[in-house]
Short mmCIF file of C-alpha atoms in Angstrom, two decimals:
data_model
loop_
_atom_site.label_atom_id
_atom_site.label_comp_id
_atom_site.label_asym_id
_atom_site.label_seq_id
_atom_site.Cartn_x
_atom_site.Cartn_y
_atom_site.Cartn_z
CA MET A 1 0.31 -0.51 0.16
CA ARG A 2 1.48 3.37 -1.29
CA PRO A 3 1.98 5.97 1.58
CA THR A 4 -1.44 8.61 1.61
CA LYS A 5 -0.09 12.16 0.46
CA LYS A 6 -1.09 14.89 2.41
CA LEU A 7 -1.28 18.21 0.34
CA ALA A 8 -2.07 21.46 0.82
CA SER A 9 -5.70 22.55 2.02
CA LEU A 10 -6.76 25.39 3.30
CA LEU A 11 -4.65 29.39 4.88
CA LEU A 12 -3.22 28.83 8.23
CA ALA A 13 -6.65 31.99 8.73
CA LEU A 14 -8.79 33.58 6.45
CA VAL A 15 -8.29 36.94 7.50
CA MET A 16 -9.86 39.64 7.67
CA VAL A 17 -8.41 43.18 9.57
CA MET A 18 -9.60 46.14 7.40
CA SER A 19 -8.83 48.49 10.51
CA LEU A 20 -8.23 52.25 8.74
CA ALA A 21 -5.21 53.33 11.14
CA THR A 22 -3.04 50.26 9.87
CA THR A 23 0.15 51.08 7.91
CA ALA A 24 -0.59 50.10 4.18
CA PHE A 25 2.07 51.24 2.12
CA ALA A 26 4.11 50.36 -0.58
CA ALA A 27 4.60 46.35 0.43
CA THR A 28 6.04 42.94 0.43
CA VAL A 29 4.62 39.77 0.85
CA THR A 30 5.94 36.51 1.23
CA LEU A 31 5.27 33.13 -0.29
CA PRO A 32 6.86 29.97 1.12
CA SER A 33 9.04 27.99 -1.39
CA ASP A 34 8.70 24.40 0.75
CA GLU A 35 7.32 20.74 -1.26
CA ILE A 36 3.45 22.03 0.39
CA LEU A 37 3.18 24.91 -2.26
CA ALA A 38 5.03 23.95 -4.93
CA ASN A 39 2.91 22.94 -7.35
CA HIS A 40 0.50 25.77 -6.91
CA THR A 41 -0.11 29.20 -7.97
CA PHE A 42 -1.03 32.62 -6.06
CA THR A 43 -2.20 36.21 -7.48
CA ALA A 44 -2.91 38.82 -6.17
CA TYR A 45 -6.26 41.12 -7.41
CA GLN A 46 -6.88 44.61 -5.31
CA ILE A 47 -9.71 44.63 -3.55
CA PHE A 48 -9.86 48.56 -1.93
CA SER A 49 -7.04 51.18 -3.49
CA GLY A 50 -5.88 54.08 -1.14
CA ARG A 51 -3.27 56.55 -0.48
CA GLU A 52 -1.18 56.86 1.57
CA GLU A 53 -0.84 59.75 4.31
CA ASN A 54 0.97 59.86 7.42
CA GLY A 55 1.11 55.67 7.51
CA VAL A 56 -2.41 55.16 7.39
CA LEU A 57 -4.30 54.22 4.15
CA SER A 58 -7.10 57.19 3.29
CA ASP A 59 -8.86 58.35 0.15
CA ILE A 60 -10.18 54.89 -0.24
CA GLN A 61 -11.70 53.87 -3.22
CA TRP A 62 -12.76 50.61 -5.41
CA GLY A 63 -9.49 48.85 -6.45
CA SER A 64 -8.42 47.21 -10.20
CA GLY A 65 -9.01 43.47 -8.77
CA ILE A 66 -13.17 43.64 -8.41
CA ASN A 67 -16.18 44.06 -10.16
CA SER A 68 -17.90 46.77 -7.46
CA ALA A 69 -21.45 46.63 -8.74
CA ASN A 70 -21.80 43.23 -8.27
CA PHE A 71 -19.48 42.87 -4.90
CA LEU A 72 -21.38 45.63 -3.10
CA ALA A 73 -24.45 43.93 -4.26
CA ALA A 74 -23.63 40.76 -3.25
CA LEU A 75 -22.71 42.07 0.11
CA LYS A 76 -25.89 43.35 0.68
CA ALA A 77 -27.50 39.88 0.05
CA ASN A 78 -25.67 38.15 1.28
CA ALA A 79 -28.19 36.12 4.10
CA THR A 80 -26.03 36.41 6.90
CA HIS A 81 -24.00 39.78 7.15
CA GLY A 82 -25.81 41.63 4.33
CA SER A 83 -27.74 44.51 6.84
CA LEU A 84 -24.35 45.58 8.39
CA PHE A 85 -24.16 46.33 4.44
CA ALA A 86 -27.87 48.29 3.89
CA SER A 87 -26.09 51.99 4.17
CA CYS A 88 -22.68 51.61 2.05
CA THR A 89 -22.63 53.24 -1.34
CA ASP A 90 -19.14 52.98 -2.03
CA ALA A 91 -15.87 51.28 -0.78
CA ALA A 92 -14.77 53.23 1.63
CA GLY A 93 -18.35 52.79 3.69
CA VAL A 94 -17.31 49.23 2.62
CA ALA A 95 -14.14 49.19 4.71
CA ALA A 96 -15.17 51.10 7.38
CA VAL A 97 -18.35 48.12 8.07
CA LEU A 98 -14.65 45.88 7.67
CA SER A 99 -12.75 47.88 10.00
CA ALA A 100 -15.97 47.70 12.81
CA ASN A 101 -16.11 44.08 12.63
CA ASN A 102 -12.65 42.75 12.17
CA THR A 103 -12.48 39.96 14.77
CA ASN A 104 -15.75 38.33 13.35
CA THR A 105 -13.89 35.30 11.67
CA ASP A 106 -17.31 34.39 9.77
CA LEU A 107 -17.54 37.44 8.42
CA ALA A 108 -14.72 37.63 6.88
CA ASN A 109 -14.65 33.96 5.20
CA GLN A 110 -18.59 35.16 3.20
CA VAL A 111 -16.49 38.98 2.39
CA ALA A 112 -13.13 36.71 1.60
CA LYS A 113 -15.30 34.48 -0.86
CA LEU A 114 -17.83 37.38 -2.69
CA ALA A 115 -15.08 39.40 -2.68
CA GLU A 116 -13.79 35.91 -4.70
CA ALA A 117 -16.79 35.36 -6.71
CA ASN A 118 -16.40 38.88 -8.00
CA LYS A 119 -13.28 39.04 -8.92
CA THR A 120 -12.18 40.66 -11.95
CA GLY A 121 -8.63 41.20 -14.37
CA ALA A 122 -5.47 39.27 -14.11
CA GLY A 123 -4.50 40.74 -10.78
CA THR A 124 -0.23 40.36 -9.96
CA ALA A 125 0.93 36.01 -10.33
CA LEU A 126 2.42 35.61 -7.30
CA THR A 127 6.36 34.03 -6.80
CA ALA A 128 7.67 31.72 -4.09
CA GLY A 129 9.50 34.26 -2.14
CA GLU A 130 9.21 38.30 -1.66
CA ASN A 131 6.66 39.75 -3.75
CA THR A 132 5.97 44.13 -3.38
CA LEU A 133 2.69 45.80 -4.22
CA THR A 134 1.46 48.88 -4.32
CA ASP A 135 -0.67 50.72 -1.53
CA GLY A 136 -4.48 49.26 -0.97
CA TYR A 137 -6.69 46.26 0.57
CA TYR A 138 -6.16 42.41 -1.62
CA LEU A 139 -7.75 39.17 -1.92
CA ILE A 140 -4.74 36.75 -3.28
CA VAL A 141 -6.46 33.90 -3.98
CA ASP A 142 -5.03 30.27 -4.80
CA THR A 143 -5.35 30.31 -9.01
CA THR A 144 -2.83 26.84 -9.79
CA THR A 145 -4.37 25.15 -12.77
CA ASN A 146 -4.45 21.68 -11.55
CA ILE A 147 -4.22 20.73 -7.96
CA GLY A 148 -2.64 17.40 -7.76
CA GLU A 149 -3.78 14.11 -5.91
CA GLY A 150 -4.20 14.40 -3.18
CA SER A 151 -4.45 18.39 -2.82
CA ALA A 152 -7.10 21.26 -2.46
CA TYR A 153 -7.24 24.66 -2.53
CA ASN A 154 -5.96 27.72 -0.43
CA ALA A 155 -8.87 29.19 0.33
CA ALA A 156 -8.83 32.82 -0.49
CA LEU A 157 -6.54 35.56 1.86
CA LEU A 158 -8.16 39.36 2.15
CA GLN A 159 -5.16 41.38 4.18
CA VAL A 160 -5.42 45.06 4.21
CA VAL A 161 -0.63 44.82 2.45
CA GLY A 162 1.82 44.87 5.33
CA ASN A 163 4.80 43.57 4.90
CA ILE A 164 3.27 39.76 4.95
CA ASN A 165 4.60 36.00 5.89
CA ILE A 166 1.89 33.93 4.60
CA LEU A 167 1.45 30.28 6.23
CA VAL A 168 -0.01 27.38 4.67
CA LYS A 169 -1.91 24.93 6.51
CA THR A 170 -1.84 21.30 4.65
CA ASP A 171 -5.11 19.40 5.46
CA ALA A 172 -6.78 17.18 2.93
CA PRO A 173 -8.92 13.81 3.38
CA THR A 174 -6.87 10.95 2.67
CA VAL A 175 -8.79 6.99 2.30
CA GLU A 176 -7.24 3.60 3.06
CA LYS A 177 -9.21 0.54 1.43
CA LYS A 178 -9.04 -2.57 4.52
CA VAL A 179 -9.89 -6.38 3.85
CA LEU A 180 -10.65 -8.94 6.38
CA GLU A 181 -7.27 -11.90 6.69
CA ASP A 182 -10.28 -14.33 8.52
CA ASP A 183 -7.67 -17.66 9.39
CA LYS A 184 -4.13 -16.12 9.16
CA ARG A 185 -4.20 -12.62 11.03
CA GLN A 186 -5.66 -12.11 14.49
CA ILE A 187 -3.91 -8.32 15.15
CA ASP A 188 -5.07 -5.31 15.87
CA ASP A 189 -3.33 -2.51 13.80
CA GLY A 190 -5.45 0.22 14.56
CA TYR A 191 -8.06 -1.06 11.60
CA GLY A 192 -10.03 -3.92 13.48
CA THR A 193 -8.47 -7.49 14.53
CA GLY A 194 -7.67 -9.03 10.81
CA TYR A 195 -8.36 -5.78 8.68
CA ASN A 196 -4.61 -5.31 6.75
CA ASP A 197 -4.19 -5.16 2.98
CA VAL A 198 -4.13 -8.95 1.26
CA ALA A 199 -6.45 -11.74 2.45
CA ASP A 200 -7.14 -15.10 0.22
CA TYR A 201 -10.55 -16.80 0.28
CA ASN A 202 -12.78 -20.04 -1.08
CA MET A 203 -14.44 -19.31 -3.78
CA GLY A 204 -18.15 -18.51 -2.64
CA GLU A 205 -16.97 -17.12 0.93
CA ALA A 206 -18.08 -14.05 1.36
CA VAL A 207 -14.80 -11.25 2.33
CA PRO A 208 -15.36 -8.39 4.39
CA PHE A 209 -13.97 -4.99 3.30
CA HIS A 210 -13.35 -1.91 4.85
CA LEU A 211 -14.03 1.99 3.23
CA ILE A 212 -11.92 4.50 6.02
CA GLY A 213 -11.83 8.43 5.16
CA THR A 214 -11.01 11.01 7.01
CA VAL A 215 -12.05 13.56 7.96
CA PRO A 216 -10.72 17.19 7.32
CA ASP A 217 -10.92 20.95 8.10
CA MET A 218 -14.08 22.16 6.38
CA SER A 219 -14.72 25.75 8.19
CA ARG A 220 -13.99 27.03 5.32
CA TYR A 221 -16.38 25.67 3.13
CA ASP A 222 -20.38 25.78 3.26
CA THR A 223 -20.61 22.43 2.03
CA TYR A 224 -17.82 20.14 1.66
CA LYS A 225 -18.75 16.66 -1.41
CA TYR A 226 -17.27 13.34 0.31
CA ILE A 227 -17.60 11.20 -2.20
CA PHE A 228 -15.98 7.42 -2.65
CA HIS A 229 -15.23 5.36 -5.29
CA ASP A 230 -14.32 1.54 -4.79
CA THR A 231 -13.60 -0.71 -7.95
CA LEU A 232 -14.25 -4.17 -7.09
CA SER A 233 -11.93 -6.94 -9.42
CA ALA A 234 -14.28 -9.83 -11.54
CA GLY A 235 -13.25 -11.82 -9.45
CA LEU A 236 -15.86 -9.99 -6.56
CA THR A 237 -19.47 -10.01 -6.53
CA PRO A 238 -20.58 -6.54 -5.15
CA PRO A 239 -23.26 -6.59 -2.55
CA ALA A 240 -26.26 -5.20 -2.53
CA THR A 241 -26.57 -1.00 -1.88
CA SER A 242 -28.54 -2.47 1.48
CA GLY A 243 -25.53 -4.68 2.51
CA ILE A 244 -23.45 -1.28 2.67
CA LYS A 245 -23.41 1.13 5.11
CA VAL A 246 -21.70 3.91 6.43
CA TYR A 247 -20.62 4.75 10.05
CA LEU A 248 -19.07 7.94 11.64
CA SER A 249 -16.10 6.43 14.01
CA SER A 250 -13.49 8.16 16.72
CA ASP A 251 -11.55 5.29 15.07
CA LYS A 252 -10.59 3.15 12.32
CA THR A 253 -12.35 -0.43 13.13
CA VAL A 254 -15.59 -0.04 13.51
CA GLY A 255 -18.41 -0.97 16.30
CA GLY A 256 -20.31 1.09 18.61
CA ASP A 257 -19.97 3.96 16.35
CA SER A 258 -22.80 5.93 14.67
CA ASP A 259 -25.05 4.91 11.53
CA ILE A 260 -24.55 7.20 9.25
CA THR A 261 -26.24 5.17 6.09
CA ASP A 262 -29.29 7.28 6.37
CA GLN A 263 -26.83 10.69 4.78
CA PHE A 264 -25.29 8.41 2.22
CA THR A 265 -27.12 7.59 -1.52
CA VAL A 266 -25.32 4.61 -2.13
CA ASP A 267 -25.22 2.59 -5.68
CA VAL A 268 -23.60 -0.58 -7.13
CA ALA A 269 -23.21 -0.17 -11.28
CA GLY A 270 -21.74 -3.55 -12.26
CA GLN A 271 -18.14 -3.53 -10.16
CA VAL A 272 -18.06 -0.25 -8.82
CA ILE A 273 -19.69 0.91 -5.86
CA THR A 274 -20.01 4.63 -4.85
CA VAL A 275 -20.90 6.33 -2.34
CA SER A 276 -21.58 9.68 -1.29
CA CYS A 277 -22.55 12.67 0.48
CA ASN A 278 -23.32 16.14 -1.53
CA ASP A 279 -22.19 18.09 2.08
CA ILE A 280 -20.83 16.09 5.29
CA LYS A 281 -20.83 19.04 7.53
CA ALA A 282 -24.70 18.38 7.43
CA ILE A 283 -23.81 15.60 9.69
CA GLU A 284 -24.02 15.28 13.42
CA ASP A 285 -21.52 15.73 15.18
CA ILE A 286 -19.42 15.67 12.81
CA ALA A 287 -15.43 16.84 13.11
CA GLN A 288 -12.25 17.35 11.98
CA GLY A 289 -9.80 14.12 12.53
CA MET A 290 -12.62 11.66 12.70
CA TYR A 291 -13.47 8.85 10.10
CA ILE A 292 -16.26 8.20 8.07
CA ILE A 293 -16.31 4.37 7.11
CA VAL A 294 -17.77 2.06 4.48
CA GLU A 295 -17.97 -1.51 5.44
CA TYR A 296 -19.23 -4.28 3.19
CA SER A 297 -18.84 -7.53 1.55
CA ALA A 298 -18.10 -8.90 -1.78
CA THR A 299 -18.02 -12.25 -2.72
CA LEU A 300 -15.60 -14.15 -3.90
CA ASN A 301 -17.01 -15.87 -7.65
CA GLN A 302 -15.36 -18.25 -9.99
CA ASP A 303 -14.51 -15.90 -11.66
CA ALA A 304 -11.74 -15.33 -9.44
CA VAL A 305 -7.78 -15.22 -10.58
CA ILE A 306 -5.83 -18.50 -9.47
CA GLY A 307 -2.77 -17.10 -7.78
CA LEU A 308 -0.92 -14.29 -9.06
CA ASP A 309 -1.44 -11.67 -9.72
CA GLY A 310 -4.95 -12.28 -7.80
CA ASN A 311 -8.12 -10.15 -7.51
CA PRO A 312 -7.31 -6.26 -6.81
CA ASN A 313 -8.95 -4.17 -5.18
CA THR A 314 -8.81 -0.13 -5.34
CA VAL A 315 -10.65 3.24 -4.08
CA TYR A 316 -10.21 6.42 -4.23
CA LEU A 317 -12.47 9.55 -2.06
CA GLU A 318 -13.45 12.48 -4.15
CA TYR A 319 -14.24 15.83 -1.94
CA SER A 320 -14.60 19.45 -2.13
CA ASN A 321 -11.27 20.82 -2.44
CA LYS A 322 -12.00 24.86 -3.21
CA PRO A 323 -13.10 27.33 -0.49
CA ASP A 324 -15.44 29.30 -2.44
CA GLN A 325 -17.37 26.59 -4.98
CA SER A 326 -18.08 24.08 -2.38
CA GLY A 327 -21.23 22.01 -2.62
CA ALA A 328 -23.18 19.43 -5.10
CA GLY A 329 -21.97 21.10 -7.70
CA GLY A 330 -18.64 22.87 -6.68
CA SER A 331 -15.23 21.81 -7.87
CA THR A 332 -13.33 18.45 -6.50
CA GLY A 333 -10.44 16.77 -5.92
CA ARG A 334 -9.26 13.50 -5.70
CA THR A 335 -6.67 11.24 -3.56
CA PRO A 336 -4.78 8.81 -4.59
CA ASP A 337 -6.13 5.18 -5.01
CA ASP A 338 -5.24 3.17 -2.31
CA GLN A 339 -5.70 -0.76 -3.55
CA VAL A 340 -5.80 -4.74 -1.05
CA ILE A 341 -5.60 -8.43 -2.92
CA VAL A 342 -7.40 -11.00 -2.29
CA PHE A 343 -5.85 -14.30 -3.58
CA THR A 344 -7.01 -18.39 -4.15
CA TYR A 345 -5.35 -21.14 -4.72
CA GLU A 346 -5.90 -24.37 -7.00
CA LEU A 347 -5.13 -28.30 -5.70
CA ASP A 348 -3.80 -30.74 -8.25
CA VAL A 349 -4.18 -33.98 -7.80
CA THR A 350 -1.88 -36.96 -9.69
CA LYS A 351 -3.32 -40.73 -9.22
CA VAL A 352 -0.10 -43.08 -9.43
CA ASP A 353 0.15 -46.66 -9.36
CA GLY A 354 2.62 -47.07 -5.75
CA ARG A 355 5.12 -49.67 -7.23
CA GLN A 356 5.39 -47.87 -10.79
CA THR A 357 4.63 -43.91 -10.13
CA GLU A 358 5.54 -43.25 -13.56
CA THR A 359 2.25 -45.33 -14.10
CA LYS A 360 -0.81 -42.37 -13.81
CA LEU A 361 -3.98 -44.27 -12.61
CA LYS A 362 -8.03 -42.98 -14.05
CA ASP A 363 -11.06 -43.20 -12.82
CA ALA A 364 -9.62 -43.11 -8.47
CA LYS A 365 -12.40 -41.27 -6.97
CA PHE A 366 -11.87 -38.75 -4.15
CA VAL A 367 -14.38 -36.61 -2.09
CA LEU A 368 -12.44 -33.21 -0.48
CA LEU A 369 -13.78 -32.49 2.94
CA ASN A 370 -12.54 -29.55 5.48
CA ALA A 371 -9.91 -29.97 8.12
CA ASP A 372 -13.09 -31.95 11.37
CA VAL A 373 -14.79 -34.50 8.33
CA THR A 374 -18.15 -32.12 8.94
CA LYS A 375 -18.45 -30.97 5.66
CA VAL A 376 -18.00 -31.77 1.68
CA ALA A 377 -16.98 -29.47 -0.78
CA LYS A 378 -19.73 -28.97 -4.05
CA ILE A 379 -17.09 -28.82 -6.93
CA THR A 380 -19.18 -26.59 -9.35
CA ASN A 381 -16.74 -26.82 -12.78
CA GLY A 382 -13.47 -27.55 -11.59
CA LYS A 383 -13.57 -25.10 -9.00
CA PHE A 384 -14.65 -24.75 -5.38
CA ASP A 385 -18.61 -23.49 -4.72
CA SER A 386 -19.43 -23.75 -1.20
CA TRP A 387 -19.33 -26.18 1.29
CA LEU A 388 -22.03 -28.93 2.22
CA ASP A 389 -23.13 -31.34 5.07
CA VAL A 390 -21.53 -35.08 4.91
CA PRO A 391 -24.38 -37.48 4.25
CA ASN A 392 -25.72 -39.28 6.82
CA ALA A 393 -24.37 -43.44 6.23
CA ASP A 394 -26.54 -45.47 6.41
CA ALA A 395 -26.98 -48.92 8.09
CA GLN A 396 -24.05 -50.84 6.36
CA GLY A 397 -21.26 -47.87 7.02
CA ASN A 398 -22.08 -46.83 3.70
CA ILE A 399 -22.93 -42.79 2.26
CA THR A 400 -24.15 -41.42 -1.04
CA TRP A 401 -21.97 -39.42 -2.01
CA PRO A 402 -23.66 -35.88 -4.10
CA ALA A 403 -22.62 -36.28 -7.95
CA ASP A 404 -21.40 -32.32 -7.17
CA SER A 405 -18.46 -33.30 -4.91
CA ILE A 406 -16.93 -35.75 -6.31
CA LEU A 407 -13.27 -35.84 -8.37
CA THR A 408 -12.40 -37.98 -10.04
CA SER A 409 -8.65 -38.92 -11.66
CA ALA A 410 -8.58 -38.68 -15.12
CA GLU A 411 -7.22 -40.70 -17.91
CA THR A 412 -4.16 -41.07 -19.57
CA THR A 413 -3.05 -37.60 -16.67
CA GLY A 414 -3.96 -39.43 -13.65
CA LEU A 415 -5.24 -35.55 -12.60
CA PHE A 416 -8.23 -34.46 -10.54
CA SER A 417 -8.35 -31.28 -9.55
CA ILE A 418 -9.96 -28.51 -7.48
CA ALA A 419 -9.49 -24.36 -7.79
CA GLY A 420 -10.99 -21.61 -5.64
CA LEU A 421 -9.21 -22.84 -1.94
CA ASP A 422 -8.01 -20.43 0.39
CA ASP A 423 -4.96 -21.66 2.16
CA GLY A 424 -5.99 -24.42 5.07
CA THR A 425 -6.20 -27.90 5.58
CA TYR A 426 -7.74 -30.56 4.08
CA LYS A 427 -8.49 -34.11 3.67
CA LEU A 428 -9.11 -35.66 1.07
CA ARG A 429 -10.72 -38.92 1.08
CA GLU A 430 -11.11 -41.58 -1.74
CA ILE A 431 -14.73 -43.77 -2.02
CA GLU A 432 -13.92 -45.47 -4.75
CA ALA A 433 -10.42 -46.97 -6.01
CA PRO A 434 -9.23 -47.37 -9.76
CA ALA A 435 -9.82 -50.88 -11.25
CA GLY A 436 -7.26 -53.38 -10.17
CA TYR A 437 -6.27 -51.41 -7.15
CA ASN A 438 -6.66 -50.90 -3.49
CA LEU A 439 -8.85 -48.58 -1.90
CA LEU A 440 -6.77 -46.40 0.78
CA ALA A 441 -8.09 -47.41 4.03
CA GLU A 442 -7.87 -44.00 5.59
CA ASN A 443 -8.08 -39.89 4.34
CA ILE A 444 -4.66 -38.09 3.23
CA THR A 445 -4.55 -34.43 5.13
CA VAL A 446 -3.72 -31.87 2.21
CA VAL A 447 -2.22 -28.35 3.82
CA ILE A 448 -1.62 -25.58 1.36
CA THR A 449 0.63 -23.16 2.43
CA ALA A 450 0.74 -19.31 0.91
CA THR A 451 2.46 -17.00 2.67
CA THR A 452 0.84 -13.46 1.77
CA ALA A 453 1.84 -10.07 3.59
CA ASN A 454 -0.60 -10.18 6.19
CA GLY A 455 0.08 -6.00 7.40
CA GLN A 456 -0.02 -3.03 6.51
CA GLY A 457 1.52 -2.45 3.77
CA TRP A 458 2.74 -4.02 0.24
CA THR A 459 3.84 -2.09 -2.96
CA ASP A 460 0.71 -1.31 -4.83
CA GLY A 461 -0.21 -3.15 -8.09
CA ASP A 462 3.06 -5.74 -7.48
CA ALA A 463 1.43 -8.49 -6.39
CA SER A 464 4.34 -11.29 -5.39
CA SER A 465 5.25 -8.14 -2.91
CA ALA A 466 1.77 -9.78 -1.36
CA LEU A 467 2.22 -13.85 -2.51
CA THR A 468 5.52 -14.61 -2.02
CA ASN A 469 5.43 -18.60 -1.85
CA LEU A 470 3.35 -21.45 -1.78
CA ALA A 471 3.76 -24.68 -0.63
CA VAL A 472 1.62 -27.51 0.08
CA THR A 473 1.76 -31.19 1.92
CA ALA A 474 -0.34 -34.59 1.93
CA ASP A 475 0.56 -37.17 5.28
CA GLY A 476 3.21 -34.31 5.63
CA VAL A 477 5.51 -35.10 2.37
CA SER A 478 5.76 -31.75 0.69
CA GLY A 479 4.39 -31.51 -2.83
CA THR A 480 5.03 -28.63 -5.36
CA GLY A 481 3.73 -24.82 -4.94
CA ASP A 482 4.08 -22.97 -7.78
CA THR A 483 2.98 -18.55 -6.89
CA SER A 484 2.51 -17.48 -10.86
CA THR A 485 -0.08 -19.91 -11.39
CA GLY A 486 -1.85 -20.55 -7.50
CA ILE A 487 -1.36 -24.29 -8.50
CA ALA A 488 -0.21 -26.84 -5.07
CA ALA A 489 -0.04 -29.88 -6.44
CA ILE A 490 0.66 -33.75 -4.75
CA THR A 491 1.11 -37.19 -5.90
CA ILE A 492 -0.86 -39.90 -3.93
CA ALA A 493 -0.23 -43.81 -4.84
CA ASN A 494 -2.61 -46.76 -4.69
CA ASN A 495 -1.22 -50.56 -4.67
CA SER A 496 -2.88 -52.96 -6.62
CA GLY A 497 -3.42 -57.25 -4.96
CA SER A 498 -5.98 -58.19 -2.66
CA THR A 499 -5.36 -56.23 0.58
CA LEU A 500 -4.14 -58.06 3.73
CA PRO A 501 -6.16 -58.01 6.78
CA GLU A 502 -5.23 -56.09 9.21
CA THR A 503 -3.75 -56.64 12.15
CA GLY A 504 -6.15 -57.79 15.21
CA GLY A 505 -8.61 -58.11 12.66
CA ILE A 506 -11.36 -60.72 12.34
CA GLY A 507 -9.43 -61.82 9.46
CA THR A 508 -6.55 -62.97 11.84
CA THR A 509 -8.53 -65.14 13.48
CA ILE A 510 -10.11 -66.63 10.70
CA PHE A 511 -6.58 -67.39 9.80
CA TYR A 512 -5.86 -68.76 13.48
CA ILE A 513 -8.54 -70.59 13.40
CA LEU A 514 -8.71 -72.82 9.75
CA GLY A 515 -4.47 -73.11 11.40
CA SER A 516 -5.80 -75.24 14.77
CA VAL A 517 -8.76 -77.44 12.65
CA LEU A 518 -5.64 -78.04 9.37
CA VAL A 519 -2.92 -79.15 12.63
CA LEU A 520 -6.14 -80.89 14.78
CA ALA A 521 -6.60 -82.80 11.66
CA ALA A 522 -2.89 -84.16 10.45
CA VAL A 523 -3.32 -85.02 14.62
CA VAL A 524 -6.03 -87.01 13.50
CA LEU A 525 -4.57 -88.99 10.46
CA LEU A 526 -1.72 -89.18 12.11
CA VAL A 527 -3.40 -91.10 15.43
CA THR A 528 -5.52 -93.09 13.03
CA LYS A 529 -2.52 -94.50 10.47
CA LYS A 530 -0.60 -96.12 13.67
CA ARG A 531 -3.37 -97.59 14.85
CA MET A 532 -4.22 -98.83 11.29
CA GLY A 533 -0.52 -100.02 11.75
CA ARG A 534 -1.12 -101.89 14.94
CA VAL A 535 -4.43 -103.63 12.95
CA GLU A 536 -2.25 -104.83 9.86
CA LYS A 537 0.92 -106.34 12.16
#
């Protein structure tokens, strides 16, 4: 998983300092040159001009960077603060209102947004380092053409020109995707027990996923759009919309959190899941630093890739990225992709003659059982489908196995296979031996072991860093594993000829009885001969 980028979002504060006693001669505006603003451009628009006298700005007029008529009308029409400007007719009047309310942050936010919406002209481009501007009051706007992934526009800054150092506060949302490894990972890294970047499953099983988005600083926005775009590989069947839940959480785990599903629109189209909200600011109790978590399960289906390259799944977050254009129709950015991957494997079994292993045996019939021999695998098109209950035996101890659970070794190759298996322990039971061969008396224990990068980091796009080894044993004897094909291969032998009775079994008792009869008969014969000899004499 790549580290998620956190780039520029908002200026340190949206400042409105309009005191007419503030020094306002030609001044220097300094922009930082660090990596946060490396790809950002800024432009200054003059809102008010004036004449410097004795260190203060007087004779305030409309500046060259504002459509004054539209700006004044917008100020008066503002639902929250319009009454403050009701009697204003010129720039000096507006400046006086701002000066009298220079500690009102919400007023500053609204006026800056209205100024940006009504700016005009090309403005003055600012570069990293020192920039000199003439006397006046300026709106400083982030005019970057293309905001990079994980970034956002900075909020407009309306400020009296003085020697200004513009500081930047970095804050854009991030997103992570996690998958539950239900067998071999029982660790909680802060995401919930078992949730990490890599997992393996049987086909037909439900695979749980979490999408985890952060809540950024939204104080400069009126509304804030927030959309998860989640794409599943063809090997995973998405859930119905009713199976997708959204939670507001104080951490990255789900449990006891606020269910906010009704605040989002959930859509499933093909392999894409979209979970969207036009304004997360309206969600009760939401705050910067919290998490929005989407929870669902998808089914690993028979289109799943076996072995490498696995079945990757990707999410990115779309979000409001320009404070003056927020809301349902506003400008949006996106995070980098985050990816998890799900694997599944194939078991290949070759049936051979026990004495001449190069001789492959056809028509051996097997069933695949789970580790505790309570379930039998249902097979569809050579792939694992689901677990069925093992049928009850009849009075003679015979079991009638479902037809779709029986695996038969092929002519010439002696091979049978079952694709779509999780790593773990299985039992193979021979239910019919090849003609002329003995039926195996015991189940064979098969262990498939996949070495996967279960944790919170792997190289996105490089599946081989997530699945590094595949091994298999049959009753402790090693077979071969291939990560590229996902095949774990073993060989099972059958011996030809009659089956000898087990030591201590009833067959031995029969031999003992027959032996005793033969001995007794010999004794009787010997005694009879001796008696007959005496008679002849």
